[in-house]
Amino acid sequence: MNAPVHVDARHDAYATAIDQIDVSNPHLYQDDTWRPYFERLRREDPVHWCEKGIYGSYWSVTRYRDIMSVDTNHQAFSSDALMGGIVLRDLPMDFRRPSFISMDPPKHDEQRKTVSPIVAPGNLAKLAHTIRERTGRILDSLPRGETFDWVDRVSVELTTQMLATLFDFPFEERRKLTYWSNIATANTRAGTEVDSEAKRNQILDKALEYFAALWHERAKQPPRPDLISMLAHGEATRDLPSRPHEFMGNIMLLVVGGNDTTRNSMSGSLLALNQYPDEYRKLRANPALVTSMIPEVIRWQTPVIHMRRTALEDTRVAGKTIRKGDKVAMWYISGNRDEDAIERPEDFVIDRARPRQHLSFGFGIHRCVGNRLAEMQLTILWEEILQRDWPMIEVMGPPVRVYSNILRSISALPVRIPA
Ligand code: HEM
């Protein structure tokens, strides 16, 4: 079964003059109607200039190999917050919160090095036991024979518990992390309480106070293997509290990075298996396929829709000249559906020969720090589900998708485990 293609969207995608196509419109992702627009761009104008996008003029890079070439060329394409950062929308300077994802070398490399031990193989092995135990507990608490929200009961709860562990954050207060993560990522036009950048700041100031207290406590104690302690003792990061914007930026990077993306992959995995029931049957017959299914989930879901760069010099990409100062969006969601790079890219296939061939974690110096941790959480979730040998977990209604062109988020997914 192929993913549903909205008939009006297909018509619109091909009827619109190509220079009028604006794939930065968050409605395309909220309504899940983005596919035909990118299909057309990949075929007809793979490096596409949009003059009047809702977030200004920008280039779209839509093919797998061109995205790789931009993502791995940090000399020509900057992530620096002062240049505009990593998302298409330009924030006023006052509201920019630099973090190492929105920095170029050498500062990026120094700060990244400080936190990367959290996902070193030895630490992941230690975390695996805790994750398995918690996953089992959450699954055993789920109702049978009645509809419940998979996002809240499973995806959010599991990723929030993990995040609390990574930060050594007070466990009972962990939903604060979920709340701040949602606040940090909300689009101001989405109709949530975050209707302006000033409102976002007002709420996140409370998060800053909370984290600052934890930070000062940890700074006084000997170093420990949690993210706050690592940052508080790290040579490149110990003075972060004296730069509140950057302090906030780095804390929120780790909160959002470790939260929404994995959460949406957990929800996406269930959606995918329901849309492709033959794959579900294959998986139940051969649970060892979990290993190749997880990277396929992450490709199919593509939790990060785009990352932006700003050109530091005139650069040719697939025959087009990108001028110094231009904004460039790398649409991972499109590269992961590029039929020249991936066979049957629209389909969810749990036993692909090269399942890790996808763009969801990016490439180059900013490639996701948490990729192995995310895969491990998802693998344990599905191993534990399969151990319980439930019949199919049924999706009972359409997913509720979020108004965003950055995160491909699912905010609710009604499901039922047959009694
Ligand atoms: C960077 C995706 C899970 C922490 C990134 C980038 C992407 C991404 C696309 C930017 C890559 C680029 O610009 O080239 C994902 C996806 C995940 C996931 C799809 C889950 C399925 C996690 C987790 C953590 C995390 C669990 C936390 C432990 C980070 C950090 C960065 C990052 C800190 C910045 C790296 C840098 O700038 O050097 N991630 N991520 N991510 N991710 Fe993830």
Tab-separated table of C-alpha atoms in Angstrom, residues 7-154:
chain	number	residue	atom	x	y	z
A	7	VAL	CA	-5.447	14.480	-5.163
A	8	ASP	CA	-5.751	18.269	-4.818
A	9	ALA	CA	-2.130	18.495	-3.669
A	10	ARG	CA	-0.925	16.588	-6.734
A	11	HIS	CA	-2.989	18.790	-8.994
A	12	ASP	CA	-1.794	21.919	-7.238
A	13	ALA	CA	1.838	20.809	-7.237
A	14	TYR	CA	1.816	20.412	-11.029
A	15	ALA	CA	-0.549	23.293	-11.879
A	16	THR	CA	1.438	25.934	-9.955
A	17	ALA	CA	4.126	27.843	-11.887
A	18	ILE	CA	7.338	26.259	-10.688
A	19	ASP	CA	8.848	29.511	-9.444
A	20	GLN	CA	5.776	29.970	-7.219
A	21	ILE	CA	6.290	26.707	-5.335
A	22	ASP	CA	7.126	27.422	-1.704
A	23	VAL	CA	7.924	24.229	0.172
A	24	SER	CA	8.646	26.189	3.356
A	25	ASN	CA	4.897	26.436	3.999
A	26	PRO	CA	4.285	24.476	7.245
A	27	HIS	CA	0.783	23.531	6.046
A	28	LEU	CA	2.374	21.037	3.646
A	29	TYR	CA	3.677	19.063	6.633
A	30	GLN	CA	0.680	19.542	8.882
A	31	ASP	CA	-1.602	18.276	6.092
A	32	ASP	CA	0.964	15.702	4.894
A	33	THR	CA	0.661	16.952	1.308
A	34	TRP	CA	4.370	17.661	0.621
A	35	ARG	CA	5.170	14.645	-1.576
A	36	PRO	CA	4.104	15.800	-5.085
A	37	TYR	CA	5.762	19.219	-4.666
A	38	PHE	CA	9.119	17.635	-3.974
A	39	GLU	CA	8.576	14.983	-6.629
A	40	ARG	CA	8.187	17.798	-9.149
A	41	LEU	CA	11.153	19.794	-7.869
A	42	ARG	CA	13.455	16.760	-7.894
A	43	ARG	CA	12.486	16.061	-11.513
A	44	GLU	CA	12.219	19.549	-12.969
A	45	ASP	CA	14.252	21.937	-10.834
A	46	PRO	CA	16.214	20.073	-8.154
A	47	VAL	CA	18.012	23.173	-6.887
A	48	HIS	CA	15.119	25.609	-6.797
A	49	TRP	CA	14.958	29.327	-6.067
A	50	CYS	CA	11.870	30.654	-4.288
A	51	GLU	CA	11.782	34.434	-4.375
A	52	LYS	CA	8.769	35.091	-2.176
A	53	GLY	CA	8.651	32.341	0.408
A	54	ILE	CA	6.730	32.910	3.613
A	55	TYR	CA	10.108	33.127	5.377
A	56	GLY	CA	11.797	35.109	2.610
A	57	SER	CA	13.838	34.094	-0.466
A	58	TYR	CA	15.725	30.822	-0.370
A	59	TRP	CA	17.159	27.921	-2.343
A	60	SER	CA	15.734	24.422	-1.980
A	61	VAL	CA	18.103	21.496	-2.406
A	62	THR	CA	15.910	18.465	-2.951
A	63	ARG	CA	18.017	15.560	-4.295
A	64	TYR	CA	19.955	13.111	-2.128
A	65	ARG	CA	23.373	13.697	-3.634
A	66	ASP	CA	23.054	17.499	-3.715
A	67	ILE	CA	21.983	17.570	-0.057
A	68	MET	CA	25.083	15.514	0.796
A	69	SER	CA	27.282	17.947	-1.102
A	70	VAL	CA	25.887	20.983	0.769
A	71	ASP	CA	25.811	19.298	4.184
A	72	THR	CA	29.446	18.182	3.916
A	73	ASN	CA	30.689	21.575	2.710
A	74	HIS	CA	30.742	23.671	5.888
A	75	GLN	CA	33.483	25.861	4.394
A	76	ALA	CA	30.977	27.271	1.892
A	77	PHE	CA	27.726	26.786	3.821
A	78	SER	CA	27.519	28.209	7.329
A	79	SER	CA	25.308	27.125	10.227
A	80	ASP	CA	26.226	30.172	12.308
A	81	ALA	CA	23.327	31.709	14.249
A	82	LEU	CA	24.661	35.182	13.486
A	83	MET	CA	24.349	34.422	9.754
A	84	GLY	CA	20.792	33.162	10.273
A	85	GLY	CA	21.352	29.708	11.757
A	86	ILE	CA	19.829	26.392	10.816
A	87	VAL	CA	16.175	27.101	10.054
A	88	LEU	CA	14.640	29.153	7.266
A	89	ARG	CA	12.949	31.655	9.482
A	90	ASP	CA	15.291	34.547	10.376
A	91	LEU	CA	14.870	35.559	13.991
A	92	PRO	CA	15.622	39.085	15.202
A	93	MET	CA	19.104	39.115	16.775
A	94	ASP	CA	17.670	39.483	20.289
A	95	PHE	CA	15.871	36.178	19.997
A	96	ARG	CA	18.706	34.099	18.560
A	97	ARG	CA	19.989	31.419	20.900
A	98	PRO	CA	23.290	30.093	19.557
A	99	SER	CA	24.204	26.500	20.326
A	100	PHE	CA	26.814	24.252	18.790
A	101	ILE	CA	24.401	23.067	16.094
A	102	SER	CA	24.266	26.697	14.942
A	103	MET	CA	28.017	27.356	15.072
A	104	ASP	CA	30.862	26.790	12.642
A	105	PRO	CA	34.321	25.456	13.507
A	106	PRO	CA	36.337	25.831	15.636
A	107	LYS	CA	33.778	26.720	18.327
A	108	HIS	CA	31.345	24.057	17.144
A	109	ASP	CA	33.927	21.292	17.396
A	110	GLU	CA	35.062	22.270	20.911
A	111	GLN	CA	31.542	22.345	22.348
A	112	ARG	CA	30.416	19.172	20.561
A	113	LYS	CA	33.447	17.333	21.963
A	114	THR	CA	32.359	18.229	25.494
A	115	VAL	CA	29.044	16.365	25.345
A	116	SER	CA	29.808	13.511	22.936
A	117	PRO	CA	31.027	11.093	25.679
A	118	ILE	CA	27.379	10.799	26.764
A	119	VAL	CA	26.793	8.608	23.690
A	120	ALA	CA	30.095	6.702	23.735
A	121	PRO	CA	29.549	2.941	23.261
A	122	GLY	CA	30.351	2.183	26.927
A	123	ASN	CA	27.775	4.657	28.190
A	124	LEU	CA	25.147	3.432	25.713
A	125	ALA	CA	25.660	-0.116	26.954
A	126	LYS	CA	25.044	1.114	30.520
A	127	LEU	CA	21.877	2.966	29.453
A	128	ALA	CA	20.493	-0.034	27.554
A	129	HIS	CA	19.540	-1.886	30.717
A	130	THR	CA	17.636	1.083	32.173
A	131	ILE	CA	15.844	1.735	28.873
A	132	ARG	CA	14.766	-1.903	28.583
A	133	GLU	CA	13.403	-2.022	32.077
A	134	ARG	CA	11.441	1.211	31.665
A	135	THR	CA	10.137	0.236	28.259
A	136	GLY	CA	8.831	-3.041	29.662
A	137	ARG	CA	7.130	-1.230	32.516
A	138	ILE	CA	5.434	1.261	30.199
A	139	LEU	CA	4.252	-1.452	27.789
A	140	ASP	CA	2.861	-3.577	30.619
A	141	SER	CA	0.846	-0.621	31.883
A	142	LEU	CA	-0.980	-0.100	28.577
A	143	PRO	CA	-4.700	-0.873	28.403
A	144	ARG	CA	-5.953	-3.794	26.284
A	145	GLY	CA	-9.039	-3.595	24.115
A	146	GLU	CA	-9.466	0.171	24.432
A	147	THR	CA	-8.243	3.147	22.425
A	148	PHE	CA	-5.470	5.302	23.908
A	149	ASP	CA	-2.966	7.883	22.667
A	150	TRP	CA	0.307	6.172	21.744
A	151	VAL	CA	2.148	9.506	21.597
A	152	ASP	CA	1.443	10.453	25.197
A	153	ARG	CA	1.555	7.011	26.820
A	154	VAL	CA	4.567	5.612	24.964
